[in-house]
XYZ file of N, CA and C in Angstrom:
492
model
N -1.676 16.415 33.791
C -2.852 16.700 34.585
C -3.019 18.206 34.767
N -1.879 18.931 34.822
C -1.950 20.380 34.972
C -2.628 21.009 33.759
N -2.369 20.432 32.584
C -2.972 20.963 31.364
C -4.486 20.786 31.396
N -4.964 19.633 31.877
C -6.404 19.413 32.000
C -7.035 20.458 32.914
N -6.410 20.691 34.055
C -6.958 21.648 35.024
C -6.994 23.044 34.419
N -5.937 23.424 33.716
C -5.882 24.743 33.093
C -6.959 24.879 32.019
N -7.136 23.865 31.202
C -8.155 23.915 30.145
C -9.548 23.972 30.758
N -9.783 23.187 31.805
C -11.100 23.188 32.464
C -11.391 24.566 33.050
N -10.405 25.216 33.668
C -10.598 26.565 34.227
C -10.905 27.562 33.124
N -10.142 27.506 32.019
C -10.388 28.422 30.899
C -11.763 28.192 30.288
N -12.180 26.942 30.182
C -13.502 26.618 29.632
C -14.598 27.196 30.524
N -14.418 27.071 31.834
C -15.409 27.584 32.783
C -15.494 29.104 32.699
N -14.354 29.773 32.537
C -14.346 31.233 32.428
C -15.021 31.669 31.129
N -14.710 30.998 30.012
C -15.235 31.402 28.702
C -16.702 31.044 28.505
N -17.121 29.859 28.965
C -18.471 29.379 28.666
C -19.393 29.324 29.880
N -18.882 29.477 31.075
C -19.713 29.512 32.272
C -20.183 28.159 32.764
N -19.729 27.072 32.183
C -20.101 25.733 32.653
C -18.839 24.983 33.052
N -19.005 24.063 33.978
C -17.851 23.283 34.422
C -17.770 21.984 33.633
N -16.558 21.514 33.470
C -16.302 20.256 32.765
C -15.566 19.311 33.701
N -15.839 18.032 33.535
C -15.014 17.033 34.210
C -13.899 16.640 33.251
N -12.907 15.945 33.753
C -11.798 15.537 32.880
C -12.281 14.555 31.819
N -13.261 13.705 32.153
C -13.807 12.767 31.164
C -14.534 13.504 30.045
N -15.293 14.550 30.413
C -15.990 15.335 29.394
C -14.991 16.046 28.485
N -13.913 16.543 29.076
C -12.882 17.218 28.298
C -12.217 16.253 27.321
N -11.899 15.060 27.788
C -11.287 14.053 26.921
C -12.226 13.703 25.772
N -13.521 13.568 26.067
C -14.504 13.255 25.029
C -14.573 14.382 24.001
N -14.566 15.634 24.458
C -14.604 16.767 23.532
C -13.366 16.781 22.630
N -12.205 16.528 23.220
C -10.966 16.516 22.428
C -10.990 15.379 21.412
N -11.450 14.206 21.829
C -11.536 13.073 20.896
C -12.524 13.348 19.772
N -13.651 14.011 20.090
C -14.617 14.369 19.046
C -14.003 15.355 18.055
N -13.242 16.315 18.573
C -12.579 17.278 17.691
C -11.584 16.570 16.772
N -10.817 15.642 17.328
C -9.844 14.902 16.522
C -10.531 14.076 15.443
N -11.621 13.394 15.804
C -12.291 12.547 14.808
C -12.936 13.391 13.715
N -13.509 14.553 14.064
C -14.074 15.439 13.042
C -12.994 15.935 12.093
N -11.845 16.285 12.665
C -10.737 16.769 11.842
C -10.222 15.671 10.919
N -10.110 14.463 11.428
C -9.619 13.356 10.603
C -10.579 13.048 9.464
N -11.889 13.048 9.729
C -12.846 12.785 8.649
C -12.875 13.934 7.654
N -12.678 15.161 8.133
C -12.700 16.311 7.236
C -11.487 16.327 6.313
N -10.351 15.835 6.799
C -9.124 15.871 5.995
C -8.794 14.532 5.349
N -9.693 13.560 5.431
C -9.442 12.247 4.841
C -9.515 12.354 3.327
N -8.428 12.025 2.662
C -8.355 12.150 1.200
C -9.303 11.176 0.521
N -9.502 9.997 1.104
C -10.384 9.006 0.491
C -11.823 9.500 0.453
N -12.219 10.306 1.420
C -13.590 10.824 1.436
C -13.731 12.100 0.628
N -12.744 12.986 0.742
C -12.877 14.295 0.112
C -12.477 14.297 -1.350
N -11.581 13.425 -1.740
C -11.153 13.382 -3.135
C -10.361 14.620 -3.498
N -10.779 15.291 -4.572
C -10.066 16.478 -5.050
C -10.676 17.777 -4.551
N -11.637 17.703 -3.631
C -12.292 18.912 -3.143
C -11.320 19.736 -2.310
N -11.487 21.048 -2.380
C -10.660 21.942 -1.582
C -11.135 21.863 -0.134
N -10.198 21.710 0.790
C -10.529 21.593 2.205
C -10.221 22.927 2.875
N -11.249 23.528 3.492
C -11.069 24.779 4.213
C -11.163 24.465 5.698
N -10.067 24.712 6.411
C -10.019 24.421 7.838
C -10.151 25.706 8.640
N -10.809 25.597 9.790
C -10.906 26.721 10.714
C -9.581 26.842 11.455
N -9.414 27.954 12.178
C -8.153 28.189 12.887
C -7.845 27.079 13.881
N -8.849 26.668 14.662
C -8.600 25.635 15.669
C -8.279 24.295 15.011
N -8.861 24.059 13.815
C -8.583 22.813 13.100
C -7.144 22.792 12.578
N -6.680 23.939 12.117
C -5.298 24.023 11.631
C -4.327 23.775 12.776
N -4.590 24.406 13.932
C -3.707 24.220 15.092
C -3.714 22.769 15.551
N -4.901 22.155 15.591
C -4.998 20.765 16.036
C -4.310 19.833 15.045
N -4.443 20.118 13.745
C -3.789 19.281 12.734
C -2.275 19.349 12.871
N -1.746 20.534 13.143
C -0.301 20.679 13.345
C 0.133 19.883 14.569
N -0.679 19.921 15.631
C -0.342 19.171 16.846
C -0.384 17.671 16.579
N -1.408 17.214 15.872
C -1.567 15.776 15.611
C -0.481 15.273 14.661
N -0.280 15.970 13.541
C 0.668 15.507 12.530
C 2.112 15.703 12.954
N 2.400 16.801 13.592
C 3.783 17.082 13.952
C 4.578 17.449 12.716
N 5.900 17.400 12.827
C 6.747 17.789 11.706
C 7.300 16.599 10.943
N 6.875 15.403 11.296
C 7.376 14.220 10.600
C 6.290 13.160 10.532
N 6.488 12.221 9.651
C 5.539 11.132 9.481
C 5.951 9.989 10.400
N 5.154 9.666 11.429
C 5.581 8.646 12.383
C 5.668 7.251 11.787
N 4.935 6.968 10.717
C 4.991 5.626 10.140
C 6.353 5.346 9.513
N 7.065 6.395 9.105
C 8.388 6.198 8.528
C 9.485 6.213 9.586
N 9.183 6.732 10.758
C 10.213 6.895 11.776
C 10.076 5.920 12.931
N 9.202 4.943 12.846
C 9.024 3.994 13.940
C 10.235 3.089 14.098
N 10.790 2.619 13.002
C 11.911 1.685 13.048
C 13.164 2.435 12.625
N 14.167 2.490 13.502
C 15.389 3.193 13.110
C 16.054 2.514 11.915
N 16.422 3.298 10.921
C 17.108 2.768 9.748
C 16.197 2.040 8.789
N 14.867 2.251 8.902
C 13.954 1.515 8.029
C 14.029 1.988 6.590
N 14.509 3.197 6.364
C 14.616 3.701 5.009
C 15.883 3.267 4.308
N 16.797 2.634 5.022
C 18.065 2.222 4.431
C 17.948 0.846 3.797
N 18.625 0.601 2.665
C 18.590 -0.733 2.067
C 19.408 -1.703 2.908
N 19.091 -2.998 2.863
C 19.860 -3.967 3.641
C 21.281 -4.081 3.112
N 22.197 -4.427 4.001
C 23.597 -4.585 3.608
C 23.763 -5.862 2.801
N 24.415 -5.791 1.637
C 24.635 -7.006 0.861
C 25.702 -7.870 1.523
N 25.654 -9.161 1.245
C 26.648 -10.088 1.788
C 27.930 -9.905 1.000
N 29.051 -9.631 1.670
C 30.297 -9.429 0.928
C 30.767 -10.726 0.278
N 31.384 -10.600 -0.907
C 31.865 -11.795 -1.596
C 33.129 -12.271 -0.915
N 33.207 -13.338 -0.357
C 34.338 -13.815 0.413
C 33.851 -14.288 1.773
N 32.605 -13.949 2.087
C 32.042 -14.443 3.338
C 31.610 -15.887 3.122
N 31.501 -16.673 4.191
C 31.136 -18.083 4.032
C 29.768 -18.285 3.377
N 28.839 -17.354 3.584
C 27.506 -17.520 2.998
C 27.534 -17.341 1.487
N 28.417 -16.488 1.011
C 28.460 -16.179 -0.413
C 29.058 -17.315 -1.229
N 29.967 -18.077 -0.653
C 30.686 -19.105 -1.394
C 29.977 -20.456 -1.441
N 28.852 -20.623 -0.737
C 28.144 -21.903 -0.733
C 27.398 -22.057 -2.053
N 27.666 -23.108 -2.825
C 26.937 -23.292 -4.080
C 25.521 -23.783 -3.793
N 24.582 -23.283 -4.559
C 23.195 -23.679 -4.382
C 22.825 -24.695 -5.446
N 22.305 -25.844 -5.020
C 21.956 -26.906 -5.962
C 20.561 -26.710 -6.538
N 19.665 -26.145 -5.726
C 18.279 -26.027 -6.159
C 17.999 -24.728 -6.898
N 18.946 -23.818 -6.916
C 18.746 -22.519 -7.538
C 18.820 -22.644 -9.057
N 17.862 -22.054 -9.734
C 17.901 -22.004 -11.190
C 18.182 -20.570 -11.595
N 18.895 -20.400 -12.674
C 19.177 -19.049 -13.126
C 17.984 -18.525 -13.904
N 17.740 -17.259 -13.741
C 16.629 -16.603 -14.411
C 17.162 -15.978 -15.686
N 16.443 -16.112 -16.801
C 16.905 -15.492 -18.036
C 17.047 -13.984 -17.864
N 17.974 -13.393 -18.610
C 18.234 -11.964 -18.473
C 16.999 -11.134 -18.791
N 16.156 -11.638 -19.668
C 14.960 -10.897 -20.028
C 14.036 -10.714 -18.834
N 13.938 -11.748 -18.003
C 13.008 -11.713 -16.887
C 13.652 -11.259 -15.589
N 14.970 -11.206 -15.543
C 15.637 -10.792 -14.305
C 15.375 -9.317 -14.060
N 15.058 -8.997 -12.824
C 14.732 -7.611 -12.490
C 15.990 -6.869 -12.084
N 16.180 -5.737 -12.676
C 17.316 -4.909 -12.291
C 16.865 -3.922 -11.224
N 17.802 -3.217 -10.636
C 17.451 -2.227 -9.614
C 16.566 -1.141 -10.212
N 16.836 -0.758 -11.444
C 16.050 0.301 -12.058
C 14.619 -0.157 -12.297
N 14.416 -1.392 -12.703
C 13.060 -1.849 -12.971
C 12.282 -2.035 -11.686
N 12.977 -2.262 -10.567
C 12.273 -2.365 -9.298
C 11.820 -1.004 -8.815
N 12.591 0.030 -9.099
C 12.226 1.351 -8.619
C 11.242 2.037 -9.543
N 11.294 1.785 -10.819
C 10.400 2.439 -11.756
C 9.337 1.461 -12.212
N 8.092 1.760 -11.859
C 6.986 0.863 -12.193
C 6.782 0.794 -13.694
N 6.947 1.903 -14.368
C 6.669 1.920 -15.799
C 7.634 1.051 -16.575
N 8.907 1.072 -16.206
C 9.860 0.268 -16.969
C 9.612 -1.220 -16.754
N 9.267 -1.630 -15.517
C 8.990 -3.046 -15.284
C 7.717 -3.459 -16.006
N 6.751 -2.545 -16.078
C 5.508 -2.846 -16.782
C 5.769 -3.015 -18.271
N 6.564 -2.139 -18.854
C 6.834 -2.253 -20.287
C 7.674 -3.481 -20.594
N 8.602 -3.841 -19.691
C 9.386 -5.059 -19.904
C 8.488 -6.288 -19.875
N 7.567 -6.332 -18.924
C 6.675 -7.481 -18.800
C 5.748 -7.573 -20.000
N 5.212 -6.442 -20.432
C 4.304 -6.491 -21.574
C 5.038 -6.848 -22.852
N 6.253 -6.352 -23.020
C 6.981 -6.681 -24.245
C 7.378 -8.153 -24.272
N 7.555 -8.766 -23.109
C 7.928 -10.177 -23.053
C 6.764 -11.074 -23.459
N 5.572 -10.775 -22.994
C 4.429 -11.667 -23.197
C 3.428 -11.173 -24.239
N 3.565 -9.967 -24.716
C 2.611 -9.411 -25.665
C 2.850 -9.995 -27.053
N 1.764 -10.329 -27.731
C 1.853 -10.827 -29.100
C 1.147 -9.846 -30.023
N 1.270 -10.077 -31.327
C 0.580 -9.217 -32.290
C -0.931 -9.318 -32.116
N -1.383 -10.496 -31.685
C -2.816 -10.720 -31.490
C -3.354 -9.893 -30.325
N -2.575 -9.759 -29.255
C -3.072 -9.097 -28.051
C -2.761 -7.607 -27.989
N -1.893 -7.102 -28.834
C -1.500 -5.690 -28.764
C -2.660 -4.741 -29.010
N -3.516 -5.062 -29.938
C -4.564 -4.135 -30.347
C -5.907 -4.400 -29.684
N -5.955 -5.322 -28.724
C -7.219 -5.643 -28.071
C -7.514 -4.674 -26.937
N -8.803 -4.383 -26.762
C -9.202 -3.576 -25.611
C -9.225 -4.473 -24.380
N -9.393 -3.880 -23.221
C -9.366 -4.652 -21.978
C -10.473 -5.713 -21.932
N -11.734 -5.390 -22.260
C -12.756 -6.451 -22.245
C -12.473 -7.572 -23.246
N -11.960 -7.210 -24.420
C -11.629 -8.236 -25.416
C -10.489 -9.121 -24.922
N -9.497 -8.504 -24.279
C -8.371 -9.254 -23.735
C -8.828 -10.192 -22.620
N -9.708 -9.711 -21.756
C -10.243 -10.558 -20.692
C -11.016 -11.735 -21.277
N -11.803 -11.463 -22.299
C -12.576 -12.535 -22.938
C -11.645 -13.566 -23.572
N -10.580 -13.097 -24.214
C -9.615 -13.999 -24.828
C -8.961 -14.897 -23.777
N -8.566 -14.315 -22.655
C -7.939 -15.098 -21.584
C -8.918 -16.128 -21.043
N -10.154 -15.726 -20.820
C -11.159 -16.664 -20.309
C -11.419 -17.803 -21.289
N -11.471 -17.488 -22.570
C -11.690 -18.531 -23.572
C -10.522 -19.515 -23.618
N -9.299 -18.996 -23.497
C -8.140 -19.897 -23.489
C -8.133 -20.769 -22.238
N -8.512 -20.194 -21.102
C -8.593 -20.983 -19.874
C -9.663 -22.059 -20.000
N -10.779 -21.712 -20.620
C -11.850 -22.682 -20.837
C -11.379 -23.807 -21.747
N -10.632 -23.459 -22.782
C -10.105 -24.464 -23.698
C -9.172 -25.428 -22.967
N -8.293 -24.891 -22.113
C -7.369 -25.734 -21.346
C -8.144 -26.653 -20.414
N -9.156 -26.127 -19.759
C -9.950 -26.948 -18.842
C -10.698 -28.064 -19.569
N -11.247 -27.757 -20.732
C -11.954 -28.805 -21.476
C -10.984 -29.879 -21.958
N -9.777 -29.483 -22.369
C -8.774 -30.471 -22.775
C -8.369 -31.356 -21.599
N -8.205 -30.774 -20.425
C -7.871 -31.568 -19.234
C -9.002 -32.532 -18.898
N -10.214 -32.042 -19.016
C -11.371 -32.889 -18.713
C -11.446 -34.060 -19.684
N -11.219 -33.793 -20.966
C -11.222 -34.867 -21.958
C -10.112 -35.874 -21.678
N -8.963 -35.393 -21.281
C -7.839 -36.267 -20.971
C -8.186 -37.185 -19.802
N -8.759 -36.628 -18.742
C -9.102 -37.435 -17.571
C -10.224 -38.427 -17.866
N -11.197 -38.025 -18.663
C -12.275 -38.966 -19.005
C -11.745 -40.103 -19.871
N -10.812 -39.788 -20.785
C -10.239 -40.862 -21.613
C -9.380 -41.800 -20.764
N -8.697 -41.274 -19.760
C -7.909 -42.121 -18.861
C -8.818 -43.022 -18.034
N -9.951 -42.494 -17.610
C -10.894 -43.300 -16.826
C -11.521 -44.404 -17.677
N -11.798 -44.116 -18.942
C -12.388 -45.115 -19.826
C -11.393 -46.233 -20.126
N -10.109 -45.898 -20.232
C -9.081 -46.901 -20.518
C -8.897 -47.868 -19.356
N -9.148 -47.430 -18.151
C -8.960 -48.303 -16.980
C -10.117 -49.202 -16.854
């Protein structure tokens, strides 16, 4: 509250008009929203952003020296602890679990690197027919195959209905 009173006194000295605390809060919120829209990457894209002195100071105050979204949960950046082999949970055999082929099993490296997982997935399912197709041609091919499957299912169901 002392800060509000000090700012209101300074504003009155500099501009000659009095402010209420509600007016001051509104002015500060307007400044924050203007700064956020001015520095929003989705709106500005690759344009160079030139900030005024007060905008730079306010941005430093708002952002601080750390990213709060990463620091909200203590230890959120740490990986979970694996279950030690010898614990009761580790030794229980799973009946419903199926093993995944080595080709499709994800390693730690493929989880961290998007490109390697992408190349592994494409090499697994890519054929000579699909390698040289452009994106629209590939989409058309997929749609045609889906249409073929649907027509075969429809024929199967109609033949089953006729037999009954």
